[in-house]
XYZ file of C-alpha atoms in Angstrom:
669
model
C -22.762 8.116 -76.489
C -23.585 7.217 -73.090
C -20.968 7.873 -69.987
C -19.855 5.727 -67.335
C -20.025 6.860 -63.849
C -16.772 6.250 -61.557
C -18.351 5.999 -58.517
C -15.557 6.547 -55.477
C -18.376 5.334 -52.712
C -21.887 4.631 -51.985
C -23.733 6.334 -49.147
C -26.714 4.326 -48.133
C -28.290 7.580 -46.118
C -28.856 4.644 -43.584
C -30.308 7.072 -40.908
C -32.538 9.559 -43.153
C -34.047 6.550 -44.805
C -34.354 4.309 -41.463
C -36.369 7.357 -39.778
C -38.961 7.402 -42.487
C -38.892 4.438 -42.521
C -40.295 3.392 -38.747
C -36.897 1.341 -38.625
C -34.631 3.884 -36.424
C -35.127 1.918 -33.081
C -33.563 -1.554 -34.590
C -30.181 -1.529 -32.545
C -27.424 -2.317 -35.426
C -26.766 1.141 -36.352
C -24.704 0.288 -39.907
C -28.030 -1.964 -41.302
C -30.127 -0.377 -43.687
C -33.595 -1.149 -42.767
C -36.473 -0.305 -44.944
C -40.274 -1.084 -45.961
C -42.039 -2.357 -49.061
C -43.736 -0.376 -51.338
C -42.119 3.124 -50.067
C -39.259 5.043 -51.932
C -35.738 4.853 -50.184
C -32.165 7.129 -51.691
C -29.206 6.096 -52.222
C -26.338 8.891 -53.031
C -23.155 8.102 -55.221
C -20.513 10.034 -55.000
C -18.394 10.060 -57.695
C -14.464 9.790 -58.131
C -12.523 13.497 -59.064
C -12.764 14.348 -62.213
C -15.637 12.381 -63.130
C -17.771 13.433 -65.533
C -20.809 14.833 -64.537
C -24.086 12.666 -64.539
C -26.277 13.172 -67.331
C -29.830 12.818 -67.455
C -30.373 11.153 -71.144
C -26.820 10.444 -71.041
C -25.351 8.708 -68.381
C -27.245 4.960 -68.606
C -27.180 2.571 -65.952
C -29.313 -0.523 -64.509
C -29.792 -1.504 -60.521
C -30.123 -5.430 -60.069
C -31.063 -6.211 -56.026
C -31.533 -9.732 -55.343
C -32.297 -12.451 -52.114
C -32.553 -15.946 -52.202
C -33.168 -17.086 -56.210
C -35.243 -14.067 -56.848
C -33.401 -11.306 -58.706
C -34.615 -7.601 -59.848
C -32.797 -6.863 -63.058
C -33.753 -2.933 -64.282
C -36.570 -3.151 -62.654
C -37.855 -3.921 -65.988
C -41.896 -5.629 -65.948
C -41.585 -4.859 -62.483
C -43.471 -2.991 -59.605
C -39.904 -1.793 -58.690
C -38.450 1.474 -59.963
C -35.908 3.975 -59.589
C -35.150 7.758 -60.738
C -31.921 9.511 -60.701
C -30.744 13.017 -60.625
C -27.166 14.592 -60.142
C -26.299 16.239 -56.826
C -24.392 19.216 -56.761
C -21.023 18.109 -55.089
C -19.910 15.514 -57.941
C -22.579 12.695 -56.601
C -25.523 10.723 -58.296
C -29.131 10.603 -55.870
C -31.337 7.483 -56.705
C -35.052 7.043 -55.109
C -35.434 3.590 -55.666
C -39.598 2.282 -54.346
C -39.348 -1.035 -54.171
C -42.478 -3.698 -54.853
C -45.404 -3.858 -52.236
C -45.667 -7.648 -53.196
C -41.884 -7.916 -52.477
C -40.268 -10.638 -50.133
C -39.441 -9.817 -47.349
C -35.467 -9.941 -46.371
C -31.838 -9.344 -46.690
C -31.729 -7.735 -50.534
C -28.503 -7.500 -51.898
C -27.814 -3.883 -54.373
C -25.716 -3.567 -57.775
C -25.158 -1.241 -60.010
C -24.797 -2.520 -63.715
C -23.594 -0.231 -66.344
C -23.018 -2.133 -69.613
C -22.022 -5.543 -68.186
C -19.801 -3.531 -65.553
C -20.976 -4.225 -62.194
C -20.929 -2.584 -58.999
C -21.626 -3.661 -55.527
C -23.320 -0.992 -54.263
C -24.548 -2.435 -50.340
C -27.163 -4.306 -48.993
C -30.413 -3.681 -46.687
C -33.610 -5.375 -45.280
C -36.796 -4.844 -46.345
C -40.088 -5.892 -44.120
C -43.201 -5.484 -44.834
C -44.956 -2.235 -44.322
C -47.977 -1.336 -42.841
C -47.975 1.768 -43.469
C -48.429 1.236 -47.325
C -51.864 1.217 -48.642
C -50.895 -1.506 -51.143
C -49.361 -3.578 -49.005
C -51.461 -6.931 -47.839
C -50.257 -5.873 -43.988
C -51.660 -2.358 -44.934
C -53.300 -0.664 -41.455
C -55.113 2.468 -40.993
C -54.151 4.728 -38.081
C -52.960 5.052 -34.388
C -52.573 1.136 -34.077
C -49.518 0.762 -35.611
C -47.624 1.681 -33.331
C -48.444 -0.816 -30.906
C -48.799 -3.876 -33.200
C -45.843 -3.171 -35.584
C -43.595 -1.073 -33.554
C -44.143 -1.469 -28.935
C -41.365 -3.999 -28.080
C -43.085 -4.742 -24.913
C -46.512 -5.703 -23.534
C -48.536 -7.602 -21.004
C -49.947 -11.815 -21.814
C -52.987 -11.743 -19.848
C -53.256 -15.234 -17.969
C -55.425 -17.188 -14.837
C -58.897 -17.843 -14.546
C -62.253 -16.150 -16.028
C -62.796 -14.434 -12.642
C -58.444 -13.838 -11.962
C -57.304 -12.360 -14.672
C -53.238 -10.616 -14.728
C -51.660 -9.220 -17.567
C -47.719 -10.751 -17.544
C -44.825 -8.377 -18.784
C -42.985 -9.323 -21.714
C -40.121 -7.697 -23.664
C -40.500 -8.876 -27.009
C -37.407 -7.570 -27.803
C -37.700 -7.285 -31.543
C -35.450 -4.371 -31.620
C -32.441 -6.122 -30.179
C -28.813 -7.144 -31.433
C -29.136 -9.688 -34.302
C -32.562 -10.622 -32.855
C -34.130 -9.230 -36.997
C -31.426 -11.282 -38.533
C -32.630 -14.577 -36.490
C -36.088 -14.095 -36.991
C -34.862 -13.957 -40.866
C -33.192 -16.985 -40.367
C -36.791 -18.358 -39.191
C -38.032 -16.946 -42.088
C -36.102 -19.455 -43.610
C -36.838 -22.309 -42.258
C -38.724 -24.511 -44.446
C -41.530 -26.802 -42.815
C -43.416 -29.904 -44.710
C -46.424 -27.895 -46.143
C -43.883 -25.846 -48.089
C -41.491 -27.959 -49.303
C -42.904 -27.896 -53.160
C -43.564 -23.520 -53.198
C -41.124 -21.417 -54.455
C -40.185 -20.342 -50.663
C -37.813 -17.202 -51.906
C -40.855 -15.580 -53.608
C -43.242 -16.741 -50.546
C -41.576 -14.495 -48.550
C -43.158 -11.955 -49.744
C -46.888 -13.546 -48.715
C -47.876 -13.113 -45.070
C -50.604 -15.620 -45.517
C -47.642 -18.459 -46.011
C -45.379 -16.181 -43.544
C -47.810 -16.574 -40.516
C -48.402 -20.274 -41.612
C -44.907 -20.942 -41.287
C -44.382 -19.039 -38.271
C -47.071 -21.400 -36.656
C -45.537 -24.601 -38.092
C -41.376 -23.569 -36.985
C -41.796 -21.815 -33.527
C -42.678 -25.137 -31.910
C -40.146 -27.998 -32.628
C -42.711 -31.343 -33.239
C -42.090 -31.851 -36.869
C -38.684 -29.376 -37.263
C -35.951 -27.592 -36.134
C -38.510 -25.180 -35.071
C -37.346 -22.713 -31.657
C -39.298 -23.624 -28.887
C -40.007 -27.525 -26.941
C -43.407 -27.316 -25.463
C -43.300 -29.117 -21.843
C -46.577 -29.397 -19.378
C -44.981 -31.672 -17.085
C -41.205 -32.540 -16.507
C -38.795 -29.706 -17.260
C -35.433 -31.168 -16.424
C -33.359 -30.260 -18.751
C -34.537 -26.722 -19.336
C -36.234 -23.459 -18.499
C -39.732 -23.551 -16.579
C -41.145 -21.204 -19.231
C -42.728 -18.604 -16.236
C -38.979 -18.107 -15.627
C -38.691 -16.474 -19.235
C -39.381 -12.857 -19.148
C -38.896 -12.373 -23.147
C -38.190 -13.229 -26.068
C -34.707 -12.029 -26.978
C -33.020 -14.753 -24.599
C -34.913 -17.292 -26.195
C -33.751 -16.437 -30.070
C -30.485 -16.311 -29.241
C -30.523 -19.440 -27.703
C -32.600 -21.059 -30.591
C -30.242 -19.501 -33.381
C -27.198 -20.757 -31.004
C -28.000 -24.376 -30.289
C -31.434 -25.564 -31.833
C -34.950 -25.804 -30.295
C -35.049 -23.809 -26.853
C -36.304 -26.017 -24.058
C -39.486 -25.145 -22.608
C -42.268 -23.039 -23.417
C -46.192 -23.095 -22.894
C -48.849 -21.276 -25.335
C -48.011 -17.739 -23.657
C -44.218 -17.863 -24.343
C -44.973 -19.856 -28.400
C -47.489 -16.774 -28.684
C -45.194 -13.576 -27.386
C -41.871 -15.349 -29.752
C -44.423 -15.096 -32.258
C -45.387 -11.833 -31.823
C -41.885 -10.843 -31.848
C -40.932 -11.984 -35.429
C -44.271 -10.981 -36.631
C -43.637 -6.968 -35.374
C -39.978 -7.588 -36.853
C -41.204 -9.024 -40.243
C -43.497 -5.762 -40.248
C -46.410 -7.522 -39.910
C -49.267 -6.141 -37.404
C -49.568 -8.469 -34.508
C -51.401 -8.805 -30.672
C -51.376 -11.509 -28.085
C -54.605 -13.093 -27.559
C -56.026 -14.712 -24.561
C -59.261 -16.791 -24.675
C -59.901 -17.941 -21.004
C -61.917 -21.218 -20.948
C -60.234 -22.454 -23.865
C -61.605 -26.298 -25.211
C -59.792 -27.922 -27.151
C -61.666 -30.271 -29.099
C -59.616 -33.195 -29.805
C -62.419 -35.260 -31.851
C -63.123 -31.955 -33.986
C -66.934 -32.491 -32.458
C -67.715 -29.116 -31.569
C -68.142 -30.520 -28.210
C -66.117 -30.745 -24.817
C -67.956 -34.508 -23.614
C -67.239 -34.342 -19.752
C -67.917 -38.095 -19.507
C -67.842 -39.723 -15.793
C -68.513 -43.495 -14.535
C -71.351 -44.092 -12.442
C -69.353 -43.504 -9.456
C -68.871 -39.816 -10.870
C -64.951 -40.024 -11.987
C -64.141 -38.330 -14.689
C -62.868 -40.516 -17.717
C -63.093 -38.006 -20.963
C -59.630 -36.941 -22.676
C -61.529 -33.598 -23.959
C -59.927 -30.774 -21.670
C -61.118 -26.783 -21.351
C -57.811 -25.446 -20.782
C -57.506 -23.002 -18.111
C -56.564 -19.758 -20.735
C -54.803 -20.639 -23.793
C -52.851 -18.234 -25.644
C -52.521 -17.156 -29.683
C -51.710 -14.488 -31.844
C -53.286 -12.606 -34.874
C -52.188 -10.693 -37.301
C -53.556 -8.064 -39.778
C -53.982 -8.965 -43.121
C -55.710 -8.953 -46.651
C -57.145 -12.952 -47.874
C -57.698 -12.654 -51.268
C -57.753 -16.316 -51.383
C -60.700 -16.187 -49.209
C -63.915 -14.931 -50.061
C -64.749 -10.942 -49.370
C -65.406 -9.914 -46.398
C -62.473 -12.008 -44.645
C -59.339 -9.425 -44.591
C -58.228 -7.977 -41.578
C -57.261 -9.707 -38.150
C -56.567 -14.045 -38.649
C -55.663 -15.724 -35.895
C -52.200 -17.633 -35.581
C -51.701 -20.444 -32.592
C -47.891 -21.998 -33.047
C -48.635 -23.939 -30.002
C -48.675 -27.826 -30.546
C -52.059 -28.535 -30.004
C -53.336 -30.573 -33.061
C -52.357 -31.377 -36.461
C -53.074 -30.032 -39.822
C -52.270 -30.798 -42.670
C -50.211 -33.090 -41.309
C -48.086 -31.293 -39.050
C -48.277 -28.859 -36.421
C -49.495 -25.641 -37.083
C -52.382 -23.789 -36.912
C -54.451 -20.953 -38.892
C -54.282 -18.347 -40.137
C -57.844 -18.010 -39.973
C -59.936 -15.156 -40.451
C -60.966 -13.959 -36.687
C -64.183 -12.719 -38.405
C -64.806 -16.222 -40.620
C -64.488 -17.717 -36.724
C -67.374 -15.301 -35.418
C -69.656 -16.435 -38.292
C -69.292 -20.299 -37.934
C -68.188 -20.538 -41.539
C -65.833 -23.586 -40.225
C -64.612 -24.975 -43.714
C -62.394 -21.661 -44.014
C -58.862 -22.275 -44.501
C -57.010 -22.488 -42.110
C -58.367 -24.533 -39.238
C -61.545 -22.570 -39.003
C -63.386 -25.578 -36.755
C -60.611 -25.683 -34.783
C -60.055 -22.530 -33.509
C -64.146 -21.785 -33.577
C -64.336 -25.260 -30.428
C -61.347 -23.326 -28.608
C -63.858 -20.014 -28.327
C -67.207 -22.078 -28.691
C -67.717 -25.508 -27.997
C -70.401 -26.767 -25.733
C -70.180 -28.099 -22.685
C -71.673 -31.764 -22.365
C -72.066 -33.927 -19.233
C -71.724 -37.350 -19.801
C -72.271 -40.676 -17.535
C -70.865 -43.481 -18.890
C -73.133 -46.707 -17.683
C -71.580 -50.298 -16.786
C -73.547 -51.364 -19.808
C -71.574 -49.237 -22.040
C -74.152 -46.526 -22.916
C -73.064 -42.702 -22.839
C -76.051 -41.371 -21.690
C -75.720 -37.297 -21.910
C -77.380 -35.580 -19.278
C -77.230 -31.453 -19.110
C -74.420 -28.685 -20.089
C -73.743 -25.721 -21.279
C -73.690 -23.035 -23.703
C -71.645 -20.518 -21.674
C -68.419 -22.404 -19.725
C -66.247 -21.591 -23.140
C -64.304 -19.027 -24.864
C -65.191 -15.708 -22.159
C -63.185 -12.613 -21.445
C -60.385 -13.367 -24.764
C -58.320 -10.491 -24.193
C -55.696 -8.638 -25.799
C -53.897 -5.443 -24.028
C -55.490 -2.057 -25.441
C -53.452 0.387 -27.524
C -51.416 3.050 -26.151
C -52.104 1.698 -22.092
C -51.333 -1.319 -20.014
C -54.901 -2.119 -19.801
C -56.840 -5.115 -20.903
C -59.285 -4.652 -23.915
C -62.085 -7.932 -23.573
C -62.677 -8.862 -27.744
C -64.686 -11.678 -26.486
C -67.774 -9.784 -29.494
C -64.916 -9.882 -32.308
C -65.099 -13.255 -31.649
C -68.713 -14.917 -30.865
C -72.214 -13.800 -30.409
C -73.821 -12.797 -27.150
C -75.415 -16.291 -25.584
C -79.145 -16.616 -26.682
C -79.184 -14.398 -29.700
C -80.486 -15.728 -32.729
C -76.955 -15.305 -34.496
C -75.380 -17.391 -31.721
C -78.289 -20.129 -32.512
C -78.031 -20.477 -36.615
C -77.387 -23.574 -37.644
C -74.325 -22.778 -39.546
C -72.608 -22.327 -35.714
C -73.635 -25.825 -34.960
C -73.289 -29.193 -35.560
C -74.956 -30.849 -32.406
C -78.013 -29.200 -31.204
C -78.186 -28.846 -27.215
C -80.913 -27.804 -25.144
C -79.354 -27.017 -22.771
C -81.749 -24.161 -20.971
C -84.949 -26.513 -21.182
C -83.264 -29.581 -19.010
C -85.144 -28.976 -15.573
C -82.438 -28.951 -12.961
C -83.648 -31.768 -10.253
C -80.052 -31.754 -8.255
C -78.077 -28.702 -8.194
C -74.234 -28.001 -7.069
C -72.587 -24.736 -6.110
C -68.913 -23.963 -4.938
C -68.422 -21.485 -2.248
C -65.710 -19.572 -2.048
C -65.628 -17.984 1.940
C -62.008 -16.679 2.733
C -58.859 -14.881 1.042
C -56.883 -17.836 -0.655
C -53.074 -17.262 -0.286
C -50.403 -19.561 -1.100
C -48.897 -21.083 2.117
C -51.910 -20.972 3.935
C -55.295 -23.431 4.869
C -58.765 -22.420 4.195
C -62.005 -23.765 3.617
C -64.117 -24.200 0.730
C -68.142 -25.114 0.440
C -70.320 -27.401 -1.645
C -74.399 -26.484 -1.205
C -75.997 -29.875 -2.620
C -80.201 -29.228 -3.027
C -82.567 -31.653 -4.018
C -85.334 -29.299 -6.420
C -87.063 -32.902 -6.880
C -90.677 -33.484 -5.634
C -89.401 -37.021 -4.146
C -86.863 -38.276 -2.556
C -83.225 -38.626 -4.005
C -80.892 -41.626 -3.022
C -77.592 -39.373 -4.332
C -73.698 -40.100 -5.081
C -71.692 -37.652 -4.006
C -67.987 -36.073 -4.275
C -66.262 -33.192 -3.413
C -62.335 -32.935 -4.228
C -59.384 -30.522 -5.019
C -56.657 -31.495 -7.409
C -53.828 -29.960 -8.249
C -53.674 -28.845 -12.004
C -51.664 -27.233 -14.747
C -52.931 -24.283 -16.518
C -54.273 -26.663 -19.950
C -56.972 -28.377 -17.857
C -55.034 -31.683 -16.756
C -55.286 -32.873 -13.474
C -52.533 -33.437 -11.098
C -52.474 -35.129 -7.581
C -55.261 -34.316 -5.358
C -54.976 -32.422 -2.542
C -58.078 -33.273 -0.557
C -61.154 -35.856 -1.023
C -64.481 -36.497 0.576
C -67.681 -38.465 -0.485
C -71.274 -39.450 0.832
C -74.151 -41.618 -0.373
C -76.860 -39.063 0.921
C -80.175 -39.544 0.789
C -82.115 -36.262 -0.071
C -85.719 -35.488 1.179
C -87.686 -32.998 -1.421
C -85.993 -29.558 -0.942
C -83.435 -30.396 1.071
C -79.990 -28.770 1.060
C -76.988 -30.013 2.433
C -73.512 -28.277 2.826
C -70.097 -29.899 2.403
C -66.982 -28.581 3.655
C -63.190 -28.969 2.207
C -60.659 -28.344 4.006
C -57.219 -27.553 1.810
C -54.232 -27.557 3.562
C -50.917 -26.273 2.495
C -49.282 -29.623 3.859
C -51.088 -31.663 0.928
C -51.298 -29.272 -1.830
C -47.596 -27.680 -1.340
C -45.911 -31.119 -2.738
C -47.937 -31.261 -5.735
C -49.073 -27.963 -6.598
C -47.566 -26.419 -9.725
C -45.814 -23.071 -10.536
C -49.572 -22.181 -12.078
C -50.979 -22.107 -8.638
C -54.177 -23.614 -9.671
C -56.449 -25.871 -7.815
C -59.187 -27.100 -8.937
C -62.432 -27.942 -7.026
C -64.948 -30.489 -8.306
C -68.245 -31.796 -6.996
C -70.577 -34.032 -8.669
C -73.515 -35.232 -7.280
C -75.101 -38.590 -9.541
C -78.822 -40.470 -8.758
C -78.196 -43.618 -10.417
C -81.908 -44.382 -10.595
C -82.871 -41.556 -12.795
C -79.365 -41.397 -14.684
C -79.263 -38.030 -13.443
C -76.323 -35.606 -13.124
C -75.572 -32.455 -11.299
C -71.926 -30.913 -11.332
C -69.818 -28.163 -10.590
C -66.275 -26.360 -10.990
C -64.206 -23.769 -9.920
C -60.361 -23.383 -10.693
C -59.118 -20.698 -8.132
C -55.362 -19.400 -8.747
C -53.641 -18.920 -5.093
C -52.480 -15.343 -4.375
C -49.458 -14.829 -4.806
C -46.508 -12.584 -2.879
C -45.825 -8.842 -4.488
C -42.543 -8.053 -5.231
C -41.724 -4.357 -3.688
C -39.424 -2.110 -5.616
C -37.833 0.813 -4.994
C -35.683 2.356 -7.681
C -33.165 5.220 -6.543
C -30.614 7.129 -8.573
C -27.002 6.308 -7.725
C -25.737 9.675 -8.260
C -28.699 11.558 -6.589
C -27.774 15.037 -7.328
C -28.051 14.307 -10.891
C -31.983 14.835 -10.831
C -34.017 12.483 -13.210
C -32.395 8.754 -14.536
C -30.497 9.701 -17.590
C -28.380 8.046 -20.034
C -25.369 6.420 -18.851
C -25.475 7.258 -15.203
C -26.092 4.430 -13.266
C -29.681 3.461 -11.183
C -29.959 1.002 -7.815
C -33.387 -0.928 -7.608
C -34.320 -2.323 -4.107
C -36.536 -5.277 -4.518
C -37.903 -6.890 -1.433
C -40.005 -10.103 -1.226
C -41.861 -11.797 1.664
C -41.620 -15.544 1.912
C -45.623 -16.271 2.519
C -44.497 -20.533 2.845
C -44.341 -21.905 6.598
C -41.020 -23.771 4.988
C -37.750 -22.033 3.632
C -37.702 -21.426 -0.274
C -33.960 -22.491 -1.537
C -32.429 -21.280 -4.735
C -33.701 -18.104 -4.534
C -33.055 -15.252 -7.286
C -34.208 -12.133 -8.976
C -34.282 -11.271 -12.248
C -33.881 -7.682 -13.539
C -34.256 -6.969 -17.744
C -34.858 -3.775 -19.482
C -34.761 -2.949 -23.034
C -32.489 0.309 -23.042
C -31.974 -0.404 -19.057
C -29.900 -3.666 -18.808
C -28.353 -3.702 -22.259
C -31.555 -6.114 -22.927
C -29.557 -9.039 -20.914
C -30.898 -10.515 -17.576
C -29.696 -9.287 -14.663
C -29.319 -12.205 -12.276
C -29.012 -12.000 -8.584
C -28.828 -14.888 -6.549
C -29.558 -14.887 -3.207
C -29.950 -18.401 -1.894
C -32.183 -19.383 1.197
C -34.970 -17.344 2.778
C -36.579 -19.035 5.993
C -40.026 -19.100 6.316
C -42.010 -15.800 6.271
C -38.704 -13.863 6.339
C -38.535 -11.041 3.200
C -35.692 -12.192 0.386
C -34.109 -8.881 -0.561
C -31.707 -7.947 -3.440
C -30.123 -5.207 -4.758
C -29.472 -4.529 -8.689
C -27.696 -2.171 -10.417
C -28.229 -1.189 -14.165
C -26.885 1.592 -16.798
C -29.380 3.188 -19.289
C -28.025 3.103 -22.779
C -30.973 5.136 -24.148
C -33.987 7.517 -23.302
C -37.213 7.540 -23.425
C -39.860 5.477 -21.672
C -38.458 2.190 -20.819
C -39.660 -1.096 -18.993
C -38.297 -2.905 -16.154
C -39.523 -6.470 -15.987
C -38.320 -8.228 -12.594
C -38.984 -11.540 -11.454
C -38.340 -13.576 -8.659
C -37.305 -17.518 -8.293
C -36.800 -20.311 -6.001
C -38.176 -24.281 -5.534
C -41.279 -23.640 -4.385
C -42.159 -19.950 -5.304
C -41.594 -19.633 -9.273
C -42.512 -16.956 -11.645
C -43.760 -14.173 -9.309
C -43.456 -11.024 -11.482
C -43.476 -7.221 -11.777
C -42.937 -4.532 -13.823
C -42.698 -0.898 -13.559
C -42.128 2.359 -15.919
C -38.712 4.498 -16.251
C -38.329 7.541 -17.442
C -34.784 7.867 -18.752
C -33.531 11.430 -20.047
C -30.592 12.133 -22.175
């Protein structure tokens, strides 16, 4: 006859289980957080005088439930459990969850012939350490792509690449709960799915996140904005995901974000849920609005650009690691997921997941959104002239301007890793020119260059300074050419959209065979200062058109004006203690030189660091800083945990924004 257990309490063995499951860094020490497909243990402490547990005689069932999903007794499931008697009047139970189970918050109940005892609850995550899990990843990369809570996001231009420090903050208080809340959002594409079961499918999770991180179709996390930031925070001000996620949980969509913010938030959620993820930047990223795989740079007969397609200076997305049983063999591994709302997919603003290998191989019908991602890294760039009679004359172009220096943070070090070869074959190879890759074919290299343009930069270009740029126009023909020439500088956003013009010159020129003509353009702060964006980008564009032969030659160069550096000196408030230690105050002295010929208003420094500032930003407001003088501030913080930490510092003002620096701080116990 079976005997029942008289349970006094249940010990979830939180610390031991979390250490074994690589979840010990999550801030709340009272939550059991485990990964699927891996055993964890609980201990049932019996009341004094209770009969002992006898294998084969004492029977009970376990019930685990999440949402509408329930596993009763683990019969006919991939879950299993075993129990044995402990010496001190207790029963140890070893539970092995299914490697395919939905992730989320579970309740755990003991059932003895219908008499139920609630034992507690636990959070179940994806498991990159379990070979049967669809997100399994081998080797030390898991430490970077799942566990690392800090990273670098690369921005700039192909010739000026700079890493932006970012605190992913997946271990901060309540962030995991917020990520599970995001997982509970239901975008329109998922209306007909059983969402609770789908939470175990990383493909579904990746597609969901690409839809709900942006707010275009639903109550998503971040509102995208590239021009008017009234009523919100400039995207460049953010230094980490924690503050954004907390704001969303409290009051809905957060204003504002741009591509690197969308990608960083997405990376935080992926890593928190246990799916390996990395942030990727594509320099010279095409936005192919008509699915032609060609970016048409259209000019009128006077050299004015009138096309809608754009090439982003850079664009940031994420890759997540998983098996793709829904695709043909060979497309497992890194999958592109892009939460930035660019174009709709299946009627909503989302993109991916699409196999990185499918993009490289030109499998453009592969789900999801392979053609769009392929164009971002591999589109052709075509110059066209729209004639006054309505004809569109295609002239020249390049296959080398799109998809350059595709970058991510290297594993284990703060260095850039170039992964361009993972997305595309080298230009000029037989594989790159395979017809499967191209919807259109353009023999750019065979065209004779009759008129050539070259933009030259002759000096350093620092924000606040005046500088000169030059263009060289050459007639490579055997006859005289009469041309219209334009040379301009415009403030631009990083997404390639041109803003206001800073300076401009034009000429109607007659060139003899072989003749060269030099043009100079002085770019003055009093012209570009009022219109330049926080991206500090100026696009130089030179265009020459021969109306008689309908020849066109263009040259473009985007420059990033150099920003001032933040200087930081860290010292212990109690110098006799030696090393920087937990629970002992530290001071950071901050300095930045105002490079502008005018005052900076509303100046402030912000410092934040996991384990350093209690994960909350410390803001020091310093008011006005006169031209060519230093902004100074002192920040005091007290480390709360030991280990290698990262302190992120940013400077902000009315005319000089988003200046950032990060330093490593080694904190001792």
